[in-house]
mmCIF file of C-alpha atoms in Angstrom:
data_model
loop_
_atom_site.group_PDB
_atom_site.id
_atom_site.type_symbol
_atom_site.label_atom_id
_atom_site.label_comp_id
_atom_site.label_asym_id
_atom_site.label_seq_id
_atom_site.Cartn_x
_atom_site.Cartn_y
_atom_site.Cartn_z
ATOM 1 C CA MET A 228 107.648 124.880 113.622
ATOM 2 C CA SER A 229 107.039 121.394 115.036
ATOM 3 C CA PHE A 230 108.358 119.615 111.949
ATOM 4 C CA GLY A 231 111.725 117.881 111.761
ATOM 5 C CA PHE A 232 113.493 114.874 110.293
ATOM 6 C CA ASP A 233 116.485 112.773 111.293
ATOM 7 C CA VAL A 234 118.134 110.019 109.268
ATOM 8 C CA THR A 235 119.088 107.377 111.816
ATOM 9 C CA HIS A 236 120.475 104.619 109.566
ATOM 10 C CA THR A 237 121.513 104.173 105.940
ATOM 11 C CA ASP A 238 122.226 101.161 103.755
ATOM 12 C CA GLY A 239 123.313 102.230 100.299
ATOM 13 C CA ARG A 240 120.808 104.889 99.249
ATOM 14 C CA ALA A 241 118.095 103.391 101.476
ATOM 15 C CA ARG A 242 117.419 105.442 104.615
ATOM 16 C CA ARG A 243 115.708 104.844 107.915
ATOM 17 C CA GLY A 244 114.619 107.941 109.763
ATOM 18 C CA ARG A 245 112.177 109.651 112.069
ATOM 19 C CA MET A 246 109.872 112.439 110.925
ATOM 20 C CA ARG A 247 108.573 114.716 113.683
ATOM 21 C CA THR A 248 105.235 116.483 113.322
ATOM 22 C CA ALA A 249 102.835 118.428 115.526
ATOM 23 C CA HIS A 250 100.813 115.236 116.069
ATOM 24 C CA GLY A 251 103.624 112.795 116.692
ATOM 25 C CA ASP A 252 106.541 111.002 115.090
ATOM 26 C CA VAL A 253 106.558 108.803 111.998
ATOM 27 C CA GLU A 254 109.160 106.082 111.488
ATOM 28 C CA THR A 255 110.366 106.111 107.883
ATOM 29 C CA PRO A 256 110.263 104.670 105.286
ATOM 30 C CA ALA A 257 106.518 104.854 105.871
ATOM 31 C CA PHE A 258 103.323 104.067 103.995
ATOM 32 C CA MET A 259 100.311 106.355 104.360
ATOM 33 C CA PRO A 260 96.887 104.713 103.977
ATOM 34 C CA VAL A 261 94.637 106.884 101.822
ATOM 35 C CA GLY A 262 91.685 108.371 103.698
ATOM 36 C CA THR A 263 90.271 110.376 100.825
ATOM 37 C CA GLN A 264 87.325 111.941 102.647
ATOM 38 C CA GLY A 265 88.715 111.669 106.157
ATOM 39 C CA ALA A 266 88.236 107.899 106.338
ATOM 40 C CA VAL A 267 90.015 104.863 104.912
ATOM 41 C CA LYS A 268 87.302 102.910 103.122
ATOM 42 C CA GLY A 269 86.144 99.799 104.927
ATOM 43 C CA VAL A 270 88.056 100.195 108.195
ATOM 44 C CA THR A 271 87.967 102.293 111.366
ATOM 45 C CA HIS A 272 90.716 104.420 112.896
ATOM 46 C CA ARG A 273 90.980 101.757 115.616
ATOM 47 C CA ASP A 274 91.757 99.204 112.914
ATOM 48 C CA LEU A 275 94.427 101.454 111.437
ATOM 49 C CA GLU A 276 96.074 101.997 114.799
ATOM 50 C CA SER A 277 96.087 98.242 115.466
ATOM 51 C CA LEU A 278 97.840 97.742 112.123
ATOM 52 C CA GLY A 279 100.511 100.248 113.096
ATOM 53 C CA ALA A 280 99.584 103.096 110.759
ATOM 54 C CA GLU A 281 101.323 106.257 111.956
ATOM 55 C CA ILE A 282 100.124 108.757 109.349
ATOM 56 C CA LEU A 283 97.111 109.115 107.021
ATOM 57 C CA LEU A 284 96.643 110.928 103.734
ATOM 58 C CA SER A 285 93.463 112.913 103.144
ATOM 59 C CA ASN A 286 92.242 114.650 100.023
ATOM 60 C CA THR A 287 92.073 118.430 99.839
ATOM 61 C CA TYR A 288 89.851 118.487 96.735
ATOM 62 C CA HIS A 289 87.171 116.223 98.187
ATOM 63 C CA LEU A 290 87.146 117.802 101.657
ATOM 64 C CA TYR A 291 86.969 121.297 100.119
ATOM 65 C CA LEU A 292 83.871 120.333 98.136
ATOM 66 C CA ARG A 293 82.286 118.298 100.952
ATOM 67 C CA PRO A 294 81.825 119.108 103.823
ATOM 68 C CA GLY A 295 83.959 122.204 103.206
ATOM 69 C CA ASP A 296 87.181 123.404 104.801
ATOM 70 C CA ASP A 297 85.330 126.253 106.565
ATOM 71 C CA LEU A 298 83.089 123.753 108.353
ATOM 72 C CA ILE A 299 86.075 121.580 109.301
ATOM 73 C CA ALA A 300 87.934 124.643 110.617
ATOM 74 C CA ARG A 301 84.936 125.499 112.798
ATOM 75 C CA ARG A 302 85.097 121.964 114.191
ATOM 76 C CA GLY A 303 88.696 122.602 115.253
ATOM 77 C CA GLY A 304 90.479 121.141 112.234
ATOM 78 C CA LEU A 305 90.628 117.794 110.497
ATOM 79 C CA HIS A 306 92.166 115.833 113.388
ATOM 80 C CA ARG A 307 89.326 116.729 115.752
ATOM 81 C CA PHE A 308 86.688 116.392 113.037
ATOM 82 C CA ILE A 309 87.595 112.807 112.125
ATOM 83 C CA GLY A 310 88.911 111.688 115.528
ATOM 84 C CA TRP A 311 92.437 110.823 114.378
ATOM 85 C CA THR A 312 95.166 111.972 116.778
ATOM 86 C CA LYS A 313 98.219 111.020 114.720
ATOM 87 C CA PRO A 314 99.803 112.886 111.765
ATOM 88 C CA ILE A 315 97.880 113.682 108.580
ATOM 89 C CA LEU A 316 99.194 114.688 105.163
ATOM 90 C CA THR A 317 96.843 116.471 102.764
ATOM 91 C CA ASP A 318 97.470 116.623 99.045
ATOM 92 C CA SER A 319 96.831 119.882 97.191
ATOM 93 C CA GLY A 320 93.958 118.686 95.003
ATOM 94 C CA GLY A 321 96.124 119.013 91.907
ATOM 95 C CA TYR A 322 95.951 115.347 90.952
ATOM 96 C CA GLN A 323 92.166 115.234 91.288
ATOM 97 C CA VAL A 324 91.858 118.305 89.089
ATOM 98 C CA PHE A 325 94.244 116.632 86.613
ATOM 99 C CA SER A 326 92.043 113.532 86.562
ATOM 100 C CA LEU A 327 88.901 115.554 85.780
ATOM 101 C CA ALA A 328 90.211 116.268 82.245
ATOM 102 C CA ALA A 329 86.919 117.234 80.576
ATOM 103 C CA ARG A 330 85.855 119.338 83.568
ATOM 104 C CA ARG A 331 88.888 121.599 83.945
ATOM 105 C CA THR A 332 91.184 124.089 82.258
ATOM 106 C CA ILE A 333 94.545 125.278 83.545
ATOM 107 C CA ASP A 334 96.110 128.704 83.152
ATOM 108 C CA GLU A 335 98.665 130.756 85.037
ATOM 109 C CA GLN A 336 96.110 131.739 87.646
ATOM 110 C CA GLY A 337 95.291 128.157 88.595
ATOM 111 C CA ALA A 338 92.955 125.290 87.760
ATOM 112 C CA HIS A 339 89.387 126.092 86.719
ATOM 113 C CA PHE A 340 87.137 123.100 87.220
ATOM 114 C CA ARG A 341 83.568 121.975 87.747
ATOM 115 C CA SER A 342 82.671 119.898 90.773
ATOM 116 C CA HIS A 343 82.031 116.222 90.120
ATOM 117 C CA LEU A 344 79.249 116.500 92.726
ATOM 118 C CA ASP A 345 77.022 119.246 91.367
ATOM 119 C CA GLY A 346 78.793 120.846 88.404
ATOM 120 C CA SER A 347 79.498 124.098 90.270
ATOM 121 C CA ALA A 348 82.449 126.147 89.023
ATOM 122 C CA HIS A 349 85.590 126.544 91.136
ATOM 123 C CA LEU A 350 89.057 128.024 90.802
ATOM 124 C CA LEU A 351 91.875 126.308 92.663
ATOM 125 C CA THR A 352 94.924 128.562 92.847
ATOM 126 C CA PRO A 353 98.226 127.931 94.669
ATOM 127 C CA GLU A 354 97.040 130.357 97.325
ATOM 128 C CA LYS A 355 93.587 128.760 97.627
ATOM 129 C CA ALA A 356 95.048 125.258 97.991
ATOM 130 C CA THR A 357 97.334 126.576 100.740
ATOM 131 C CA ASP A 358 94.440 128.302 102.522
ATOM 132 C CA ILE A 359 92.260 125.179 102.413
ATOM 133 C CA GLN A 360 94.993 123.047 103.945
ATOM 134 C CA ALA A 361 95.659 125.662 106.635
ATOM 135 C CA GLN A 362 92.002 125.427 107.628
ATOM 136 C CA LEU A 363 92.111 121.616 107.547
ATOM 137 C CA GLY A 364 95.123 121.766 109.846
ATOM 138 C CA SER A 365 97.026 118.812 108.431
ATOM 139 C CA ASP A 366 100.582 118.257 109.611
ATOM 140 C CA ILE A 367 101.901 118.249 106.038
ATOM 141 C CA ALA A 368 100.434 120.383 103.256
ATOM 142 C CA MET A 369 101.315 119.904 99.599
ATOM 143 C CA VAL A 370 101.731 122.742 97.106
ATOM 144 C CA LEU A 371 99.508 122.898 94.037
ATOM 145 C CA ASP A 372 101.268 121.425 90.998
ATOM 146 C CA GLU A 373 100.451 120.694 87.386
ATOM 147 C CA CYS A 374 100.495 116.966 86.685
ATOM 148 C CA LEU A 375 100.646 115.696 83.093
ATOM 149 C CA ALA A 376 99.304 112.472 81.681
ATOM 150 C CA HIS A 377 101.637 109.936 80.067
ATOM 151 C CA PRO A 378 102.812 110.184 77.365
ATOM 152 C CA SER A 379 103.600 113.902 77.114
ATOM 153 C CA GLY A 380 106.009 115.754 74.869
ATOM 154 C CA GLU A 381 109.084 117.402 76.331
ATOM 155 C CA ASP A 382 107.928 120.916 75.447
ATOM 156 C CA GLY A 383 104.629 120.426 77.261
ATOM 157 C CA ALA A 384 106.419 118.820 80.194
ATOM 158 C CA ARG A 385 108.732 121.806 80.466
ATOM 159 C CA ARG A 386 105.838 124.249 80.440
ATOM 160 C CA ALA A 387 104.055 122.309 83.179
ATOM 161 C CA MET A 388 107.254 121.976 85.208
ATOM 162 C CA GLU A 389 108.001 125.701 85.002
ATOM 163 C CA ARG A 390 104.414 126.583 85.881
ATOM 164 C CA THR A 391 104.637 124.240 88.881
ATOM 165 C CA LEU A 392 107.746 126.147 90.012
ATOM 166 C CA ARG A 393 105.959 129.489 89.720
ATOM 167 C CA TRP A 394 102.968 128.089 91.588
ATOM 168 C CA ALA A 395 105.317 126.686 94.249
ATOM 169 C CA THR A 396 106.765 130.141 94.872
ATOM 170 C CA ARG A 397 103.256 131.579 95.250
ATOM 171 C CA ALA A 398 102.226 128.728 97.560
ATOM 172 C CA ARG A 399 105.302 129.229 99.735
ATOM 173 C CA ASP A 400 104.710 132.958 99.998
ATOM 174 C CA ARG A 401 101.117 132.287 101.035
ATOM 175 C CA PHE A 402 102.163 129.650 103.558
ATOM 176 C CA LEU A 403 104.604 132.054 105.204
ATOM 177 C CA ALA A 404 101.998 134.818 105.218
ATOM 178 C CA LEU A 405 99.520 132.486 106.924
ATOM 179 C CA GLY A 406 102.115 131.588 109.532
ATOM 180 C CA GLY A 407 102.671 135.266 110.192
ATOM 181 C CA GLY A 408 98.958 135.915 110.672
ATOM 182 C CA ARG A 409 98.816 138.158 107.611
ATOM 183 C CA VAL A 410 95.878 136.521 105.809
ATOM 184 C CA PRO A 411 92.523 137.605 107.249
ATOM 185 C CA GLY A 412 89.594 135.205 107.024
ATOM 186 C CA VAL A 413 91.676 132.015 107.028
ATOM 187 C CA ALA A 414 91.705 129.944 110.225
ATOM 188 C CA VAL A 415 95.087 128.280 110.792
ATOM 189 C CA THR A 416 94.087 125.247 112.847
ATOM 190 C CA ASN A 417 97.580 123.726 113.139
ATOM 191 C CA ALA A 418 100.400 126.185 113.822
ATOM 192 C CA GLY A 419 102.918 123.370 113.342
ATOM 193 C CA GLN A 420 101.940 122.601 109.741
ATOM 194 C CA ALA A 421 104.796 121.918 107.296
ATOM 195 C CA GLN A 422 104.701 122.466 103.532
ATOM 196 C CA PHE A 423 106.229 120.151 100.925
ATOM 197 C CA GLY A 424 107.333 121.220 97.450
ATOM 198 C CA ILE A 425 106.739 118.922 94.467
ATOM 199 C CA VAL A 426 109.200 117.935 91.746
ATOM 200 C CA GLN A 427 107.737 117.572 88.246
ATOM 201 C CA GLY A 428 109.223 116.977 84.789
ATOM 202 C CA SER A 429 107.381 113.930 83.438
ATOM 203 C CA VAL A 430 109.777 111.253 82.108
ATOM 204 C CA PHE A 431 112.555 113.623 81.053
ATOM 205 C CA PRO A 432 115.680 113.289 83.224
ATOM 206 C CA GLY A 433 116.950 116.812 82.608
ATOM 207 C CA LEU A 434 113.613 118.329 83.552
ATOM 208 C CA ARG A 435 113.408 116.217 86.705
ATOM 209 C CA GLU A 436 116.848 117.340 87.836
ATOM 210 C CA GLU A 437 116.143 120.981 86.997
ATOM 211 C CA SER A 438 112.798 120.881 88.781
ATOM 212 C CA ALA A 439 114.349 119.309 91.889
ATOM 213 C CA ARG A 440 117.133 121.882 92.124
ATOM 214 C CA GLN A 441 114.847 124.864 91.618
ATOM 215 C CA THR A 442 112.189 123.553 94.013
ATOM 216 C CA VAL A 443 114.869 123.194 96.678
ATOM 217 C CA GLN A 444 115.939 126.795 96.030
ATOM 218 C CA ILE A 445 112.419 127.992 96.885
ATOM 219 C CA GLY A 446 112.823 126.329 100.272
ATOM 220 C CA PHE A 447 110.348 123.897 101.828
ATOM 221 C CA GLU A 448 110.285 121.708 104.910
ATOM 222 C CA ALA A 449 110.555 118.664 102.619
ATOM 223 C CA TYR A 450 110.063 117.541 99.040
ATOM 224 C CA ALA A 451 107.890 115.199 96.992
ATOM 225 C CA ILE A 452 108.248 113.650 93.551
ATOM 226 C CA GLY A 453 104.976 113.936 91.648
ATOM 227 C CA GLY A 454 103.710 113.156 88.177
ATOM 228 C CA LEU A 455 104.691 109.472 88.220
ATOM 229 C CA SER A 456 102.518 106.339 88.375
ATOM 230 C CA VAL A 457 100.421 107.895 85.604
ATOM 231 C CA GLY A 458 100.980 105.141 83.031
ATOM 232 C CA GLU A 459 104.729 105.137 82.450
ATOM 233 C CA PRO A 460 106.644 101.818 82.633
ATOM 234 C CA ALA A 461 108.016 100.917 86.062
ATOM 235 C CA ASP A 462 111.645 101.094 84.947
ATOM 236 C CA VAL A 463 111.075 104.631 83.679
ATOM 237 C CA MET A 464 109.544 105.619 87.024
ATOM 238 C CA TYR A 465 112.534 104.160 88.867
ATOM 239 C CA ASP A 466 114.897 106.077 86.616
ATOM 240 C CA MET A 467 113.091 109.363 87.271
ATOM 241 C CA VAL A 468 113.280 108.739 91.018
ATOM 242 C CA SER A 469 116.988 107.960 90.715
ATOM 243 C CA ARG A 470 117.534 111.242 88.872
ATOM 244 C CA ALA A 471 115.575 113.389 91.319
ATOM 245 C CA THR A 472 116.596 112.120 94.763
ATOM 246 C CA PRO A 473 120.307 113.108 94.555
ATOM 247 C CA CYS A 474 119.159 116.693 93.921
ATOM 248 C CA LEU A 475 117.092 116.758 97.136
ATOM 249 C CA PRO A 476 118.499 117.551 100.609
ATOM 250 C CA GLU A 477 119.656 114.557 102.614
ATOM 251 C CA ASP A 478 118.231 116.018 105.821
ATOM 252 C CA ARG A 479 114.644 116.313 104.540
ATOM 253 C CA PRO A 480 112.052 113.586 103.864
ATOM 254 C CA ARG A 481 111.450 112.530 100.262
ATOM 255 C CA TYR A 482 107.906 111.561 99.317
ATOM 256 C CA LEU A 483 107.021 109.621 96.146
ATOM 257 C CA MET A 484 103.384 110.472 95.467
ATOM 258 C CA GLY A 485 100.815 107.841 94.509
ATOM 259 C CA THR A 486 103.136 104.828 94.264
ATOM 260 C CA GLY A 487 102.617 101.924 94.092
ATOM 261 C CA THR A 488 102.858 98.125 94.181
ATOM 262 C CA PRO A 489 104.807 96.475 97.013
ATOM 263 C CA GLY A 490 107.669 95.955 94.584
ATOM 264 C CA ASP A 491 107.599 99.641 93.689
ATOM 265 C CA LEU A 492 107.959 100.551 97.357
ATOM 266 C CA VAL A 493 111.008 98.332 97.778
ATOM 267 C CA GLU A 494 112.665 99.670 94.625
ATOM 268 C CA SER A 495 111.927 103.271 95.547
ATOM 269 C CA VAL A 496 113.376 102.873 99.044
ATOM 270 C CA ALA A 497 116.508 101.588 97.311
ATOM 271 C CA ARG A 498 116.610 104.947 95.517
ATOM 272 C CA GLY A 499 116.267 107.057 98.650
ATOM 273 C CA ILE A 500 112.491 107.535 99.134
ATOM 274 C CA ASP A 501 111.028 107.892 102.642
ATOM 275 C CA LEU A 502 107.238 108.307 102.242
ATOM 276 C CA PHE A 503 104.582 106.613 100.127
ATOM 277 C CA ASP A 504 100.837 106.613 99.555
ATOM 278 C CA CYS A 505 98.724 104.553 97.205
ATOM 279 C CA VAL A 506 95.101 103.448 96.826
ATOM 280 C CA LEU A 507 96.086 99.966 95.604
ATOM 281 C CA PRO A 508 95.818 98.084 98.920
ATOM 282 C CA THR A 509 92.338 99.427 99.685
ATOM 283 C CA ARG A 510 90.936 99.588 96.155
ATOM 284 C CA ASN A 511 92.177 96.128 95.242
ATOM 285 C CA ALA A 512 90.785 94.759 98.509
ATOM 286 C CA ARG A 513 87.310 95.970 97.585
ATOM 287 C CA ASN A 514 87.714 94.219 94.227
ATOM 288 C CA GLY A 515 88.722 90.936 95.858
ATOM 289 C CA GLN A 516 92.458 91.092 95.137
ATOM 290 C CA LEU A 517 94.840 90.322 97.994
ATOM 291 C CA PHE A 518 98.564 90.999 98.209
ATOM 292 C CA THR A 519 100.419 88.037 99.702
ATOM 293 C CA SER A 520 104.014 86.990 100.310
ATOM 294 C CA GLU A 521 103.760 84.781 97.207
ATOM 295 C CA GLY A 522 102.047 87.213 94.862
ATOM 296 C CA ARG A 523 98.527 88.537 94.356
ATOM 297 C CA ILE A 524 95.488 86.299 94.578
ATOM 298 C CA ASN A 525 91.979 87.015 93.340
ATOM 299 C CA ILE A 526 89.734 85.678 96.074
ATOM 300 C CA LYS A 527 86.674 85.421 93.844
ATOM 301 C CA ASN A 528 88.284 82.710 91.693
ATOM 302 C CA ALA A 529 86.450 79.378 91.906
ATOM 303 C CA ARG A 530 89.639 77.572 92.937
ATOM 304 C CA TYR A 531 89.257 79.045 96.448
ATOM 305 C CA ALA A 532 85.691 77.805 97.060
ATOM 306 C CA GLU A 533 86.940 74.952 99.284
ATOM 307 C CA ASP A 534 90.386 76.274 100.189
ATOM 308 C CA ASP A 535 90.769 76.207 103.981
ATOM 309 C CA ARG A 536 94.155 77.930 104.016
ATOM 310 C CA PRO A 537 94.476 81.536 105.221
ATOM 311 C CA PRO A 538 94.949 84.140 102.475
ATOM 312 C CA ASP A 539 98.670 84.332 103.315
ATOM 313 C CA PRO A 540 100.135 81.623 105.580
ATOM 314 C CA ALA A 541 103.072 83.937 106.344
ATOM 315 C CA CYS A 542 100.815 86.752 107.591
ATOM 316 C CA GLY A 543 99.669 87.251 111.177
ATOM 317 C CA CYS A 544 96.958 89.853 110.577
ATOM 318 C CA TYR A 545 93.419 89.426 111.955
ATOM 319 C CA THR A 546 92.083 88.289 108.585
ATOM 320 C CA CYS A 547 94.725 85.615 108.081
ATOM 321 C CA SER A 548 94.427 84.489 111.720
ATOM 322 C CA THR A 549 90.660 83.949 111.580
ATOM 323 C CA CYS A 550 89.493 83.531 107.968
ATOM 324 C CA SER A 551 90.006 80.934 105.273
ATOM 325 C CA ARG A 552 90.170 81.681 101.583
ATOM 326 C CA ALA A 553 86.916 79.758 101.201
ATOM 327 C CA TYR A 554 85.165 82.021 103.714
ATOM 328 C CA LEU A 555 86.532 85.208 102.165
ATOM 329 C CA ARG A 556 85.388 84.038 98.746
ATOM 330 C CA HIS A 557 81.929 83.306 100.148
ATOM 331 C CA LEU A 558 81.693 86.787 101.688
ATOM 332 C CA TYR A 559 82.808 88.444 98.447
ATOM 333 C CA MET A 560 80.450 86.446 96.231
ATOM 334 C CA ALA A 561 77.573 87.120 98.673
ATOM 335 C CA GLY A 562 78.222 90.857 98.579
ATOM 336 C CA GLU A 563 78.817 91.059 102.327
ATOM 337 C CA LEU A 564 80.312 94.333 103.570
ATOM 338 C CA ASN A 565 82.701 92.339 105.734
ATOM 339 C CA ALA A 566 84.431 91.127 102.585
ATOM 340 C CA SER A 567 85.819 94.602 101.912
ATOM 341 C CA THR A 568 86.757 95.130 105.556
ATOM 342 C CA LEU A 569 88.599 91.837 105.967
ATOM 343 C CA ASN A 570 90.379 92.146 102.633
ATOM 344 C CA THR A 571 91.374 95.740 103.404
ATOM 345 C CA LEU A 572 92.747 94.798 106.829
ATOM 346 C CA HIS A 573 94.971 92.206 105.214
ATOM 347 C CA ASN A 574 96.205 94.367 102.339
ATOM 348 C CA LEU A 575 97.018 97.318 104.575
ATOM 349 C CA ASN A 576 98.806 94.999 106.974
ATOM 350 C CA PHE A 577 100.832 93.608 104.081
ATOM 351 C CA TYR A 578 101.926 97.110 103.019
ATOM 352 C CA LEU A 579 102.643 98.354 106.531
ATOM 353 C CA ASP A 580 104.461 95.152 107.462
ATOM 354 C CA THR A 581 106.565 95.381 104.300
ATOM 355 C CA LEU A 582 107.698 98.854 105.375
ATOM 356 C CA ARG A 583 108.421 97.589 108.906
ATOM 357 C CA ARG A 584 110.609 94.835 107.464
ATOM 358 C CA ILE A 585 112.348 97.365 105.221
ATOM 359 C CA ARG A 586 113.125 99.582 108.220
ATOM 360 C CA ASP A 587 114.568 96.641 110.139
ATOM 361 C CA ALA A 588 116.644 95.544 107.145
ATOM 362 C CA ILE A 589 118.155 99.021 106.827
ATOM 363 C CA VAL A 590 119.077 99.097 110.524
ATOM 364 C CA PHE A 591 120.941 95.788 110.208
ATOM 365 C CA ARG A 592 122.403 96.756 106.806
ATOM 366 C CA ARG A 593 120.629 93.839 105.139
ATOM 367 C CA PHE A 594 118.439 95.836 102.794
ATOM 368 C CA GLU A 595 119.943 94.483 99.577
ATOM 369 C CA SER A 596 119.406 90.874 100.648
ATOM 370 C CA PHE A 597 115.867 91.766 101.746
ATOM 371 C CA ARG A 598 115.252 93.379 98.356
ATOM 372 C CA LEU A 599 116.397 90.293 96.460
ATOM 373 C CA SER A 600 114.466 87.825 98.624
ATOM 374 C CA PHE A 601 111.333 89.980 98.441
ATOM 375 C CA HIS A 602 111.314 89.935 94.640
ATOM 376 C CA GLN A 603 112.130 86.220 94.555
ATOM 377 C CA SER A 604 109.209 85.489 96.870
ATOM 378 C CA LEU A 605 106.764 87.448 94.715
ATOM 379 C CA SER A 606 107.975 85.732 91.560
ATOM 380 C CA ARG A 607 107.289 82.209 92.805
ATOM 381 C CA GLN A 608 103.611 82.414 91.961
ATOM 382 C CA PRO A 609 102.048 84.143 88.921
ATOM 383 C CA HIS A 610 99.858 87.123 89.782
ATOM 384 C CA GLU A 611 96.160 86.482 89.261
ATOM 385 C CA SER A 612 94.086 88.966 87.311
#
């Protein structure tokens, strides 16, 4: 096993650490740009490396349907297929199946769904999700879980949480069998792959704590908190994170799935989270919304038509060093592809730089002052819709 984790500094519940994987180390807390189909929309791997990205997230569901995990395995695994030499985390496909709603049903066996591409029928089981990720060869593979929409009743949340635990046991058994070479027909393209368990329980503190304790008992290389950022208020999300993290091992990374705004990242680090992913920086960039040190701006607003300032005067990224707001607005309004690229470069830089500053603040035991100044800076200017 090539996977490991060391906490190097703490400041309150905030942690700085180093996660070791088969394809290199990741300094934590870390943000993972989302490369759904093996690519982060609008930018190249060279761009990501120049921004300091150390790990990408790719999507098991989408890669399974197209081009297929068998094809990727024959190409030597996902790293070789996409030309990315650093770590990769793959989700299990559970969230995508959850989002299909009208196209899927869930039972004890797994998730039955129809492809959004051609309507073909598929069954994603805990074992199948584990097999797919073994063939992809990611450095971190997620177990299949059942994610509920918000709001959900406590009885339904308990059923989903308990099913997730049963699926986690099956996924772990399959993962260990794959590592022992006991599953014919599945190509393990990364012998150093690690598997993360997922804590569920919706917005119910007792369920979150129970799920965390029982997931730890199954035994994984590390642990994630799932089922949040699905419509619940931010303070509720923070409370669920606060309830779950004390139940997770201190010597393993903690991953908050699918979250969130820059403020969410800061608040979650304060509660002991080490890893993040979110589509906001890339999706919002394509829609003309930029994250800045003084709040969000919508570059298509007419007020920027003759604004010669950079998007964020405090930012040193390529976009802010070379482009004015007026130019970015022109590109967006003209439908130029470069608009998405330049906006994405800035937003990803803002997220990755925020995590760099968080890591430095933890080392110097200044995280709480960083946290306060960060929120004060964002509150100076109203966010633009």
